[in-house]
Coordinates of C-alpha atoms in Angstrom, one line a residue:
M1444 CA -24.9 39.3 28.1
T1445 CA -24.2 35.8 26.0
A1446 CA -25.0 35.8 22.8
L1447 CA -27.1 32.5 21.7
R1448 CA -28.0 30.8 18.4
V1449 CA -29.8 27.8 19.6
L1450 CA -31.6 24.9 17.9
I1451 CA -34.7 24.1 20.1
V1452 CA -36.0 20.1 19.0
E1453 CA -39.4 20.2 20.6
D1454 CA -43.0 18.9 19.5
N1455 CA -44.5 21.6 21.7
P1456 CA -44.0 25.5 21.2
A1457 CA -45.1 26.2 25.0
D1458 CA -42.3 24.1 26.2
A1459 CA -40.3 26.2 23.4
E1460 CA -41.5 29.6 24.2
L1461 CA -40.3 28.6 28.3
I1462 CA -37.0 27.3 27.5
A1463 CA -36.3 30.7 25.4
R1464 CA -37.4 32.9 28.2
E1465 CA -35.6 30.5 30.7
L1466 CA -32.5 31.1 28.6
Q1467 CA -33.2 35.0 28.3
R1468 CA -33.8 34.8 32.4
A1469 CA -30.3 33.3 32.5
G1470 CA -28.5 36.3 31.2
F1471 CA -28.3 34.8 27.6
V1472 CA -29.6 36.9 24.0
V1473 CA -30.9 33.9 22.1
T1474 CA -31.4 33.8 18.7
W1475 CA -33.8 30.6 18.0
E1476 CA -35.4 28.5 15.9
R1477 CA -37.8 25.2 16.7
V1478 CA -38.0 21.9 14.3
D1479 CA -39.7 18.6 15.3
T1480 CA -38.8 16.3 12.6
E1481 CA -35.6 14.8 11.6
E1482 CA -35.4 16.5 8.2
D1483 CA -36.5 19.9 9.4
Y1484 CA -33.2 19.0 12.2
R1485 CA -30.7 17.9 9.9
R1486 CA -31.7 21.2 7.5
A1487 CA -31.4 23.3 10.5
L1488 CA -28.2 21.6 11.8
T1489 CA -25.3 24.1 10.7
P1490 CA -22.4 24.7 12.2
E1491 CA -23.2 28.5 13.2
L1492 CA -24.7 26.8 15.7
D1493 CA -23.7 27.4 19.3
L1494 CA -26.3 24.7 21.3
I1495 CA -28.9 22.2 20.7
L1496 CA -31.7 22.0 23.3
C1497 CA -33.5 18.4 22.5
D1498 CA -36.3 17.4 23.8
F1499 CA -35.8 13.0 24.5
A1500 CA -39.1 11.7 23.3
L1501 CA -40.6 12.6 19.8
P1502 CA -43.0 11.6 17.2
G1503 CA -40.8 9.4 15.5
F1504 CA -37.1 11.0 16.4
N1505 CA -35.9 10.7 19.9
G1506 CA -32.4 12.1 21.2
L1507 CA -30.7 9.1 20.7
G1508 CA -31.4 10.1 17.1
A1509 CA -30.8 13.2 17.7
L1510 CA -27.0 12.7 19.1
A1511 CA -26.3 10.2 16.4
V1512 CA -27.4 13.1 13.6
R1513 CA -25.4 15.7 15.5
Q1514 CA -22.4 13.4 15.9
E1515 CA -22.6 13.1 11.8
L1516 CA -23.3 16.7 10.9
S1517 CA -21.7 19.2 13.1
P1518 CA -19.7 17.3 16.3
E1519 CA -18.6 20.0 18.2
T1520 CA -22.0 21.5 18.5
P1521 CA -22.8 21.0 22.2
L1522 CA -26.3 19.4 22.9
V1523 CA -28.4 19.5 26.5
L1524 CA -31.3 17.3 26.3
V1525 CA -34.6 19.1 28.2
S1526 CA -37.4 16.1 28.5
A1527 CA -40.0 16.1 31.1
S1528 CA -38.5 12.9 32.3
I1529 CA -35.9 10.5 31.6
G1530 CA -34.7 7.5 34.0
E1531 CA -31.0 6.6 35.5
D1532 CA -30.1 4.6 32.2
V1533 CA -31.3 6.4 29.5
A1534 CA -29.6 9.3 31.3
V1535 CA -26.2 7.4 31.3
E1536 CA -26.8 6.4 27.8
V1537 CA -27.3 9.7 26.2
M1538 CA -24.1 11.0 28.3
R1539 CA -22.1 7.8 27.3
R1540 CA -23.5 8.9 23.5
G1541 CA -22.3 12.2 23.5
A1542 CA -24.7 14.7 25.1
N1543 CA -23.1 17.3 27.3
D1544 CA -26.2 17.2 29.9
Y1545 CA -29.9 16.9 30.7
V1546 CA -32.1 18.8 32.4
L1547 CA -35.9 18.3 33.3
K1548 CA -38.5 20.2 32.4
D1549 CA -39.6 20.5 36.0
H1550 CA -36.2 21.5 36.7
L1551 CA -35.6 24.7 34.4
A1552 CA -33.9 26.7 37.0
R1553 CA -30.8 24.2 36.2
L1554 CA -31.5 25.0 32.7
G1555 CA -28.9 28.5 32.5
P1556 CA -26.0 26.8 34.1
A1557 CA -26.2 23.9 32.2
V1558 CA -26.2 25.7 29.5
R1559 CA -23.3 28.0 30.2
Q1560 CA -20.8 25.0 30.7
A1561 CA -22.1 23.3 27.5
V1562 CA -21.3 26.1 25.4
E1563 CA -18.0 27.2 26.9
R1564 CA -17.2 23.5 26.8
G1565 CA -18.3 23.4 23.1
R1566 CA -16.2 26.6 22.3
A1567 CA -13.4 25.7 23.5
T1568 CA -13.8 22.4 21.6
R1569 CA -13.9 24.3 18.3
A1570 CA -11.2 26.3 19.2
R1571 CA -9.2 23.4 20.1
R1572 CA -10.2 21.6 16.4
A1573 CA -9.1 24.9 14.5
A1574 CA -5.9 25.0 16.3
E1575 CA -5.4 21.4 15.6
E1576 CA -7.1 21.7 11.5
A1577 CA -4.8 24.9 11.3
L1578 CA -1.3 22.8 12.8
R1579 CA -2.5 20.3 10.5
K1580 CA -2.3 22.5 7.1
S1581 CA 0.5 24.1 8.9
E1582 CA 2.1 20.8 8.7
E1583 CA 1.2 19.9 5.5
R1584 CA 2.4 23.0 3.7
F1585 CA 5.8 21.8 5.9
R1586 CA 5.9 18.8 4.4
L1587 CA 5.6 19.6 0.5
L1588 CA 8.0 22.1 1.2
A1589 CA 10.9 20.0 2.5
E1590 CA 9.7 16.9 0.5
N1591 CA 9.8 18.6 -3.1
I1592 CA 13.3 20.6 -2.2
R1593 CA 16.5 19.7 -3.7
E1594 CA 18.6 21.1 -0.2
V1595 CA 18.4 18.4 2.9
F1596 CA 16.5 19.7 5.3
W1597 CA 16.6 18.4 8.9
I1598 CA 15.8 18.8 12.6
T1599 CA 17.8 17.5 15.8
D1600 CA 17.5 17.6 19.3
P1601 CA 20.4 19.6 21.0
S1602 CA 22.5 16.6 22.0
K1603 CA 22.2 15.3 18.3
S1604 CA 21.5 11.8 19.6
H1605 CA 18.0 12.2 18.2
V1606 CA 17.0 13.1 14.3
L1607 CA 13.7 14.8 14.5
Y1608 CA 13.5 14.8 10.7
V1609 CA 15.1 14.7 7.5
S1610 CA 13.6 15.6 4.1
P1611 CA 13.7 13.1 1.3
A1612 CA 16.6 14.7 -0.4
Y1613 CA 19.0 13.0 2.3
E1614 CA 18.8 10.0 0.1
S1615 CA 19.7 11.2 -3.2
V1616 CA 22.9 13.3 -2.1
W1617 CA 24.1 11.3 0.6
G1618 CA 22.7 7.8 -1.2
R1619 CA 21.7 6.4 1.8
S1620 CA 18.2 5.9 3.6
C1621 CA 16.3 8.4 5.8
D1622 CA 15.0 5.1 7.9
E1623 CA 19.0 4.2 8.8
L1624 CA 19.8 8.0 9.5
Q1625 CA 16.9 7.6 12.3
N1626 CA 18.3 4.3 13.7
N1627 CA 21.7 5.6 13.8
P1628 CA 22.2 9.5 13.6
A1629 CA 25.3 9.6 13.1
A1630 CA 25.5 8.1 9.8
W1631 CA 25.9 10.7 8.1
I1632 CA 28.6 11.6 9.8
D1633 CA 30.4 8.0 8.7
A1634 CA 29.5 9.4 5.4
I1635 CA 31.8 12.3 5.2
H1636 CA 35.4 11.8 3.4
P1637 CA 37.7 10.9 5.9
D1638 CA 39.9 14.2 5.0
D1639 CA 36.9 16.1 6.4
R1640 CA 35.2 14.4 9.5
A1641 CA 37.5 15.9 11.9
R1642 CA 36.8 19.3 10.8
V1643 CA 32.8 18.7 10.6
V1644 CA 32.9 17.0 13.9
G1645 CA 34.9 19.8 15.2
G1646 CA 32.5 22.1 14.4
L1647 CA 29.3 20.3 15.5
P1648 CA 29.1 22.6 18.7
R1649 CA 28.9 26.0 16.7
Q1650 CA 25.2 24.8 16.0
V1651 CA 24.2 25.5 19.3
D1652 CA 25.3 29.4 18.9
G1653 CA 24.1 29.2 14.9
A1654 CA 27.9 29.8 13.7
Y1655 CA 27.7 26.3 12.2
D1656 CA 28.3 26.6 8.3
V1657 CA 31.1 24.4 6.5
E1658 CA 31.4 23.0 3.5
Y1659 CA 33.0 19.6 3.3
R1660 CA 32.5 16.1 0.8
V1661 CA 30.3 13.1 1.8
V1662 CA 31.4 9.6 0.3
R1663 CA 27.9 7.7 -1.5
P1664 CA 27.9 3.8 -1.4
D1665 CA 28.9 3.3 -4.9
G1666 CA 32.1 5.4 -4.7
A1667 CA 30.4 9.1 -5.4
V1668 CA 32.3 12.1 -3.9
R1669 CA 29.9 14.9 -3.4
W1670 CA 30.4 18.2 -2.2
I1671 CA 28.1 19.8 0.7
H1672 CA 27.4 22.7 2.1
D1673 CA 25.6 22.4 5.7
R1674 CA 24.2 25.2 7.5
A1675 CA 22.8 25.4 10.7
F1676 CA 20.9 27.7 13.5
P1677 CA 18.9 26.9 16.9
V1678 CA 15.8 26.9 17.9
R1679 CA 15.0 28.3 21.0
G1680 CA 12.0 27.8 23.9
P1681 CA 10.0 30.1 25.4
D1682 CA 12.5 30.0 28.2
G1683 CA 15.4 31.3 26.0
T1684 CA 17.3 27.6 26.2
V1685 CA 17.7 25.4 22.9
D1686 CA 15.0 23.1 21.6
R1687 CA 16.5 21.8 18.2
I1688 CA 18.8 22.3 16.1
V1689 CA 17.6 23.2 12.0
G1690 CA 20.1 22.6 9.5
L1691 CA 19.8 22.8 5.5
A1692 CA 22.4 20.7 3.9
N1693 CA 23.1 21.7 -0.1
D1694 CA 24.7 19.6 -2.9
I1695 CA 27.2 22.0 -4.3
T1696 CA 29.6 19.9 -6.4
A1697 CA 28.6 21.3 -9.8
H1698 CA 29.1 24.6 -8.6
R1699 CA 32.5 23.1 -7.3
Q1700 CA 32.8 21.7 -10.4
L1701 CA 32.0 25.3 -11.7
E1702 CA 34.7 27.1 -10.0
D1703 CA 37.1 24.5 -10.7
Q1704 CA 36.9 25.1 -14.6
Y1705 CA 36.9 29.0 -14.0
R1706 CA 40.0 28.3 -11.9
Q1707 CA 41.4 26.3 -14.8
A1708 CA 40.3 28.8 -17.7
Q1709 CA 42.3 32.0 -15.5
K1710 CA 45.3 29.4 -15.4
M1711 CA 45.2 29.1 -19.2
E1712 CA 44.5 32.8 -19.7
G1713 CA 48.2 33.4 -17.4
I1714 CA 49.4 30.8 -20.1
G1715 CA 48.4 32.6 -22.5
Q1716 CA 49.4 36.0 -22.0
L1717 CA 53.4 34.6 -20.9
A1718 CA 52.7 32.4 -24.3
G1719 CA 52.3 36.5 -25.8
G1720 CA 55.2 37.7 -24.1
V1721 CA 57.6 35.0 -24.3
A1722 CA 56.6 34.5 -28.1
H1723 CA 57.2 38.3 -29.0
D1724 CA 60.7 38.3 -27.5
F1725 CA 61.5 35.1 -29.2
N1726 CA 60.5 36.6 -32.5
N1727 CA 62.5 39.1 -32.4
L1728 CA 65.4 36.7 -31.8
L1729 CA 64.2 35.5 -35.1
S1730 CA 64.3 37.8 -36.8
V1731 CA 68.2 38.2 -36.5
I1732 CA 68.4 34.6 -37.8
Q1733 CA 66.2 34.8 -40.7
G1734 CA 68.2 38.6 -41.6
N1735 CA 71.1 37.0 -41.3
S1736 CA 71.0 34.0 -43.1
S1737 CA 69.1 36.2 -45.9
L1738 CA 72.5 38.5 -45.8
L1739 CA 74.3 35.3 -46.1
L1740 CA 72.6 33.7 -49.2
M1741 CA 72.5 37.1 -50.9
N1742 CA 76.1 38.9 -50.6
Y1743 CA 78.5 35.8 -50.3
P1744 CA 79.5 32.7 -52.4
L1745 CA 79.2 29.6 -50.8
A1746 CA 79.6 26.1 -50.8
P1747 CA 76.4 24.1 -52.0
E1748 CA 76.2 22.0 -48.7
I1749 CA 77.1 25.2 -46.6
E1750 CA 74.3 27.4 -49.2
E1751 CA 72.0 24.1 -48.7
F1752 CA 72.5 24.2 -44.5
I1753 CA 71.7 28.1 -44.6
E1754 CA 68.8 27.5 -46.2
E1755 CA 67.4 25.0 -44.0
I1756 CA 68.5 27.3 -41.2
H1757 CA 66.3 30.1 -42.9
L1758 CA 63.2 28.2 -43.4
A1759 CA 63.5 26.6 -40.1
S1760 CA 63.4 30.1 -38.6
E1761 CA 60.7 31.3 -40.8
R1762 CA 58.2 28.3 -39.8
A1763 CA 59.3 29.0 -36.0
A1764 CA 58.0 33.2 -36.7
A1765 CA 54.6 31.3 -37.9
L1766 CA 54.3 29.7 -34.7
T1767 CA 55.2 32.5 -32.9
R1768 CA 52.6 34.9 -34.5
Q1769 CA 50.1 32.5 -34.3
L1770 CA 50.9 31.9 -30.3
L1771 CA 50.9 35.8 -30.1
V1772 CA 47.1 35.8 -32.1
F1773 CA 46.7 33.1 -29.6
S1774 CA 47.2 35.2 -26.2
R1775 CA 45.8 38.3 -27.7
R1776 CA 42.5 36.3 -28.3
Q1777 CA 42.2 37.2 -31.6
P1778 CA 40.5 35.2 -34.3
L1779 CA 42.4 32.6 -36.4
Q1780 CA 42.9 33.0 -39.8
P1781 CA 42.5 29.4 -41.5
R1782 CA 44.0 28.8 -44.9
D1783 CA 44.6 25.8 -47.6
L1784 CA 47.7 24.2 -47.1
D1785 CA 49.8 21.5 -49.7
L1786 CA 50.8 18.7 -47.1
N1787 CA 53.1 17.0 -49.6
E1788 CA 55.0 20.6 -49.8
V1789 CA 54.6 20.6 -45.4
V1790 CA 55.8 17.3 -45.2
T1791 CA 58.9 17.4 -47.6
G1792 CA 60.0 20.4 -46.5
E1793 CA 60.6 18.3 -43.0
T1794 CA 62.3 15.6 -44.6
K1795 CA 65.9 16.9 -45.0
M1796 CA 65.7 18.3 -41.6
L1797 CA 64.3 15.0 -40.5
G1798 CA 67.0 13.1 -42.1
R1799 CA 69.5 15.0 -40.6
V1800 CA 68.5 14.2 -37.0
L1801 CA 67.8 10.5 -37.4
G1802 CA 71.4 10.0 -38.8
E1803 CA 72.8 8.4 -41.6
D1804 CA 71.5 5.0 -40.7
V1805 CA 67.8 5.7 -41.2
T1806 CA 66.2 6.6 -44.6
V1807 CA 63.4 8.2 -44.6
T1808 CA 61.2 7.7 -47.7
L1809 CA 58.0 9.6 -48.9
H1810 CA 55.1 7.9 -50.6
L1811 CA 52.9 11.0 -51.2
S1812 CA 49.5 11.3 -52.6
P1813 CA 48.5 13.6 -55.6
A1814 CA 45.5 14.3 -53.9

């Protein structure tokens, strides 16, 4: 038994009862309502209805008008005309305008098969429309996702001869238009850095088995180089064959730059450790120079010129020791202790050594500011 919700558009209550009983005799469990004006018809025409049975001739209303209202408010609901008489030309016209069938009132035995066919067709139409709407919404969600992610989402056929889809992010990453890629599926390869191109092209066959995961550089038209992390995997059909290749390309330029900075920081850390070791050993050598120069100055009578040389050696070793202490502080990541310096004193202290390095034919003259 098939349950039906039926709207009967009929100005004769007895005919409506007769139609309902014929549907029950045909094996339907019928819930029905009768209307006979356009206003009531519009009110009662809801998406929950399974069927409309409509007389062709009504006071101030007819079957063609009923078809127009049905098309406006509920086009998926099947409509069958049930009339006392209808000419061939009118029958052709109502079928052209969307009626599912027509049945004469003196041949109601045909009503059951006509209704069954119309209801099955109507339900199939509704199921198809619902599937199409679900697909539309799914495609809309996909579009919103694909067009708003920073990664480049792409779909191709297995032969790579057609680009089925590429997201707008391609234009910002590659610096080229999506239309260009649609027209020339190899355009993305042409943009790959020459040093990486052979490696990437050689790895394309791995996309079919899902083992494609590569990093490479692309050169934008403005000359900028971007690092790309590209992954792909196959989409198989019901028979197991690969229908298409789906991939995601991510711009990892900033990540690569951070990696380079981290590697540079590691190098600097290594240099700091090396500098600390060298400074420690060098400080020991300077201690010998400082100690011996101090002993010479304290314990031995020296000519003024020799004494001056030894004092310069002693001062230079103290300055060198101060530098090694700074290296040790740097290598141990200890905070430096800044202090006030008298720049005049620093410059004057270097003058004697500088004069001897430059030679006798160069004169060093200082003009120092008291401030």
